[in-house]
């Protein structure tokens, strides 16, 4: 009975109702949008860590994303478009996920009691996903909106100024921890759900990847903070402006 209730809580399905195909389709759509976002974030954190190779490396990559090989000097609207596409997938993914949130405070208390009783690692993973997902509703939206509306303000100095002088670092710190834990737990649950590979092995690989991404994210954030601090008296001045425009 308890098990049945937890399954209903986790899947959002009521076993007493007649089966419909919609929950299965929504589940698939959630997996697909989740996978797109995970792939995006894996590359995003790597590209963003280009700052560790130096300001020139990050600048060159930014101009590459702005398609400077087609548009002279780069076109920031390309970034706006990319951010809009990601925002749409992000909203869709979050919207489908809301049906899995505990519907009321009492239900969430009941869930916590069950989780304690069962001491089930997978149930705790679900709790991590719900709480980090909830945080990302706000943190991810602020970041995506900024990228969409101020795409020209990306670069070694512009990004560092935002991180340090505009005090975006607390947002990035929370977003980094949330997104890495959320993605790690999400990929593990996807593997278990679709049975693609061995549980124990995938757990080890995912734990290592989570630690790696947390580490490069934190070190990169530290680099942006340092550059922003050194650049604080020249806030707003752009890197290589005189060369590119
Ligand atoms: C196309 C969409 C996106 C673009 C263009 C973008 C771009 C950037 C840039 C340029 C930075 C460096 C800091 C800055 O300039 O403010 C950054 C940092 C960051 N972004 Fe994004 N981002 C996008 C989407 C996302 C999404 C969807 C997430 C997660 C939900 C995310 C998570 C992060 C995190 C955690 C950091 C800080 C990384 C660190 O600690 O080193 N970004 N992003």
Coordinates of C-alpha atoms and ligand atoms in Angstrom, one line a residue:
X1 CA 0.0 0.0 0.0
X2 CA 2.8 2.4 1.0
X3 CA 4.8 1.4 -2.1
X4 CA 1.8 2.0 -4.3
X5 CA 1.3 5.5 -2.9
X6 CA 5.0 6.4 -3.4
X7 CA 4.9 5.2 -7.0
X8 CA 1.8 7.4 -7.5
X9 CA 3.7 10.3 -5.9
X10 CA 6.8 9.7 -8.1
X11 CA 5.0 9.2 -11.4
X12 CA 2.0 11.5 -10.9
X13 CA -0.2 8.6 -11.9
X14 CA -3.3 7.4 -10.1
X15 CA -3.5 3.7 -10.3
X16 CA -7.3 3.7 -9.8
X17 CA -8.0 5.7 -12.9
X18 CA -8.3 4.3 -16.4
X19 CA -4.9 4.2 -18.2
X20 CA -4.3 7.0 -20.7
X21 CA -1.5 7.4 -23.2
X22 CA -0.8 11.1 -22.2
X23 CA 1.3 10.4 -19.1
X24 CA 3.6 8.1 -21.1
X25 CA 4.0 10.7 -23.9
X26 CA 4.7 13.4 -21.3
X27 CA 7.3 11.1 -19.7
X28 CA 9.0 10.7 -23.1
X29 CA 8.9 14.4 -23.8
X30 CA 10.4 15.1 -20.4
X31 CA 13.2 12.6 -21.0
X32 CA 13.9 14.1 -24.5
X33 CA 13.9 17.7 -23.3
X34 CA 16.0 16.7 -20.3
X35 CA 18.6 15.0 -22.5
X36 CA 18.8 18.1 -24.8
X37 CA 19.4 20.3 -21.7
X38 CA 22.0 18.0 -20.2
X39 CA 24.0 17.9 -23.5
X40 CA 23.7 21.7 -23.7
X41 CA 25.0 22.2 -20.2
X42 CA 27.9 19.7 -20.6
X43 CA 29.2 21.7 -23.5
X44 CA 28.3 25.1 -22.0
X45 CA 30.4 24.5 -18.8
X46 CA 33.3 23.3 -20.9
X47 CA 33.1 26.3 -23.3
X48 CA 32.7 28.6 -20.4
X49 CA 35.8 27.2 -18.7
X50 CA 37.8 28.5 -21.8
X51 CA 38.5 31.5 -19.5
X52 CA 41.0 29.2 -17.7
X53 CA 43.0 29.0 -21.0
X54 CA 43.2 32.8 -21.0
X55 CA 41.1 35.9 -22.0
X56 CA 42.1 35.5 -25.7
X57 CA 40.7 31.9 -25.7
X58 CA 37.3 33.0 -24.2
X59 CA 37.2 36.0 -26.6
X60 CA 37.8 33.8 -29.7
X61 CA 35.1 31.4 -28.6
X62 CA 32.6 34.2 -28.0
X63 CA 33.3 35.6 -31.4
X64 CA 32.9 32.1 -32.9
X65 CA 29.5 31.7 -31.3
X66 CA 28.6 35.2 -32.8
X67 CA 29.6 33.7 -36.2
X68 CA 32.3 36.3 -36.8
X69 CA 33.4 34.0 -39.7
X70 CA 30.1 35.0 -41.5
X71 CA 29.2 38.4 -39.9
X72 CA 32.1 40.8 -39.6
X73 CA 32.9 41.5 -36.0
X74 CA 30.3 38.9 -34.9
X75 CA 26.5 39.1 -34.5
X76 CA 25.2 38.9 -30.9
X77 CA 21.7 38.2 -32.2
X78 CA 22.9 34.6 -32.9
X79 CA 23.3 34.2 -29.1
X80 CA 19.9 35.7 -28.4
X81 CA 18.4 33.2 -30.8
X82 CA 20.3 30.3 -29.2
X83 CA 19.2 31.5 -25.7
X84 CA 15.6 31.7 -26.9
X85 CA 15.6 28.1 -28.2
X86 CA 17.2 26.9 -24.9
X87 CA 14.6 28.9 -22.9
X88 CA 11.7 27.2 -24.8
X89 CA 13.1 23.7 -24.1
X90 CA 13.8 24.8 -20.5
X91 CA 10.2 26.0 -19.9
X92 CA 8.7 22.9 -21.6
X93 CA 10.9 20.6 -19.4
X94 CA 10.0 22.5 -16.2
X95 CA 6.3 22.7 -17.2
X96 CA 6.0 18.9 -17.6
X97 CA 7.9 18.4 -14.4
X98 CA 5.4 20.4 -12.3
X99 CA 3.0 17.4 -12.3
X100 CA 5.6 15.5 -10.3
X101 CA 5.8 18.0 -7.5
X102 CA 4.0 17.0 -4.3
X103 CA 0.6 18.6 -4.7
X104 CA 0.4 19.9 -1.1
X105 CA 2.5 20.4 2.0
X106 CA 0.8 17.4 3.7
X107 CA 1.7 15.2 0.7
X108 CA 5.4 16.4 0.8
X109 CA 5.5 15.6 4.6
X110 CA 4.1 12.1 3.8
X111 CA 6.7 11.7 1.1
X112 CA 9.5 12.6 3.5
X113 CA 8.2 10.0 6.1
X114 CA 8.1 7.3 3.4
X115 CA 11.6 8.2 2.2
X116 CA 13.0 7.9 5.7
X117 CA 11.1 4.6 6.3
X118 CA 12.4 3.1 3.1
X119 CA 15.9 4.7 3.2
X120 CA 15.8 4.4 -0.6
X121 CA 18.6 6.1 -2.4
X122 CA 16.6 6.5 -5.6
X123 CA 13.8 8.2 -3.7
X124 CA 16.3 10.6 -2.2
X125 CA 17.6 11.3 -5.7
X126 CA 14.1 12.3 -6.7
X127 CA 14.0 14.7 -3.8
X128 CA 17.3 16.3 -4.9
X129 CA 15.9 16.7 -8.4
X130 CA 12.7 18.3 -7.2
X131 CA 14.5 20.8 -5.0
X132 CA 17.2 21.7 -7.4
X133 CA 14.7 21.9 -10.2
X134 CA 12.6 24.3 -8.2
X135 CA 15.6 26.6 -7.6
X136 CA 16.4 26.5 -11.3
X137 CA 13.0 27.8 -12.2
X138 CA 14.2 31.2 -10.8
X139 CA 18.0 31.1 -11.2
X140 CA 18.0 29.6 -14.7
X141 CA 15.3 32.0 -15.9
X142 CA 17.2 35.1 -14.7
X143 CA 20.4 33.9 -16.5
X144 CA 18.7 32.9 -19.7
X145 CA 16.7 36.2 -19.9
X146 CA 20.0 38.2 -19.4
X147 CA 21.7 36.2 -22.1
X148 CA 18.8 36.7 -24.4
X149 CA 18.5 40.4 -23.9
X150 CA 22.1 41.4 -23.4
X151 CA 24.0 39.1 -25.8
X152 CA 26.5 41.8 -26.7
X153 CA 27.7 41.8 -23.1
X154 CA 29.5 38.5 -23.2
X155 CA 33.3 38.3 -23.2
X156 CA 36.3 38.1 -20.9
X157 CA 35.7 41.6 -19.4
X158 CA 32.0 41.9 -19.9
X159 CA 31.3 38.5 -18.2
X160 CA 33.8 39.2 -15.4
X161 CA 32.2 42.6 -14.8
X162 CA 28.8 41.0 -14.5
X163 CA 30.1 38.2 -12.2
X164 CA 32.0 40.6 -9.9
X165 CA 30.8 44.2 -10.2
X166 CA 27.1 43.4 -10.9
X167 CA 27.3 40.7 -8.2
X168 CA 26.1 37.8 -10.3
X169 CA 28.4 35.3 -8.6
X170 CA 26.0 34.2 -5.9
X171 CA 23.4 33.4 -8.6
X172 CA 26.0 31.5 -10.6
X173 CA 27.2 29.6 -7.6
X174 CA 23.7 28.4 -6.7
X175 CA 22.9 27.8 -10.3
X176 CA 26.1 25.7 -10.8
X177 CA 25.4 23.5 -7.8
X178 CA 21.7 23.1 -8.8
X179 CA 22.3 22.4 -12.5
X180 CA 25.1 19.9 -11.9
X181 CA 23.3 17.9 -9.2
X182 CA 20.0 18.1 -11.2
X183 CA 21.7 16.8 -14.4
X184 CA 23.6 14.1 -12.6
X185 CA 20.5 12.8 -10.8
X186 CA 18.5 13.2 -14.0
X187 CA 20.9 11.2 -16.2
X188 CA 21.0 8.4 -13.6
X189 CA 17.3 8.2 -13.4
X190 CA 17.1 8.2 -17.2
X191 CA 19.5 5.3 -17.4
X192 CA 17.5 3.3 -14.7
X193 CA 14.2 4.1 -16.4
X194 CA 15.1 3.1 -19.9
X195 CA 17.5 0.4 -18.7
X196 CA 20.3 1.4 -21.0
X197 CA 23.3 0.2 -18.9
X198 CA 24.4 -1.3 -15.6
X199 CA 23.2 0.6 -12.5
X200 CA 26.4 0.3 -10.4
X201 CA 28.7 1.3 -13.2
X202 CA 26.6 4.2 -14.3
X203 CA 26.4 5.4 -10.7
X204 CA 30.3 5.5 -10.5
X205 CA 30.6 7.3 -13.9
X206 CA 27.9 9.8 -13.0
X207 CA 29.4 10.6 -9.6
X208 CA 32.9 11.2 -11.2
X209 CA 31.3 13.4 -13.9
X210 CA 29.4 15.4 -11.4
X211 CA 32.5 16.0 -9.3
X212 CA 34.5 17.0 -12.5
X213 CA 31.8 19.5 -13.6
X214 CA 31.5 21.0 -10.2
X215 CA 35.2 21.5 -10.0
X216 CA 35.7 23.1 -13.4
X217 CA 32.6 25.3 -12.8
X218 CA 33.9 26.5 -9.4
X219 CA 37.4 27.1 -10.8
X220 CA 36.0 29.0 -13.8
X221 CA 33.8 31.1 -11.5
X222 CA 36.8 31.9 -9.4
X223 CA 38.6 33.0 -12.6
X224 CA 35.8 35.4 -13.6
X225 CA 35.7 36.8 -10.0
X226 CA 39.4 37.5 -10.1
X227 CA 39.3 39.1 -13.5
X228 CA 36.3 41.2 -12.5
X229 CA 38.0 42.3 -9.3
X230 CA 41.1 43.4 -11.2
X231 CA 38.9 45.1 -13.8
X232 CA 36.6 46.8 -11.3
X233 CA 38.0 50.4 -11.9
X234 CA 37.5 50.0 -15.7
X235 CA 34.0 48.5 -15.4
X236 CA 32.3 48.5 -18.8
X237 CA 35.5 48.7 -20.9
X238 CA 35.5 45.9 -23.4
X239 CA 38.2 43.4 -24.3
X240 CA 39.9 44.0 -27.7
X241 CA 37.2 46.6 -28.6
X242 CA 39.6 48.6 -30.8
X243 CA 40.5 45.5 -32.8
X244 CA 37.1 44.0 -33.4
X245 CA 34.9 47.0 -34.1
Ligands
LIG1 C1 22.0 29.9 -24.8 C2 21.9 30.1 -23.5 C3 23.0 30.4 -22.6 C4 24.1 31.3 -22.8 C5 24.4 32.1 -24.0 C6 24.9 31.2 -21.6 C7 26.1 31.9 -21.4 C8 26.8 32.0 -20.3 C9 28.0 32.9 -20.1 C10 28.6 33.8 -21.1 C11 28.4 32.6 -18.8 C12 29.6 33.3 -18.1 C13 29.2 34.4 -17.1 C14 28.5 35.6 -17.8 O1 28.8 36.0 -18.9 O2 27.5 36.1 -17.2 C15 27.6 31.6 -18.2 C16 27.7 31.1 -16.9 C17 26.9 30.1 -16.4 N1 25.8 29.5 -17.0 FE1 25.1 30.0 -18.8 N2 24.3 30.4 -20.7 C18 23.2 29.9 -21.3 C19 22.3 29.0 -20.7 C20 22.5 28.4 -19.4 C21 21.6 27.4 -18.8 C22 20.3 26.9 -19.5 C23 22.1 27.1 -17.6 C24 21.6 26.2 -16.6 C25 20.3 26.1 -16.3 C26 23.3 27.9 -17.5 C27 24.2 27.8 -16.4 C28 25.3 28.6 -16.2 C29 26.1 28.5 -15.0 C30 25.9 27.6 -13.8 C31 27.1 29.5 -15.1 C32 28.3 29.7 -14.2 C33 29.4 28.7 -14.5 C34 30.5 28.7 -13.5 O3 30.3 28.7 -12.3 O4 31.7 28.6 -14.0 N3 23.5 28.6 -18.6 N4 26.6 31.3 -19.1

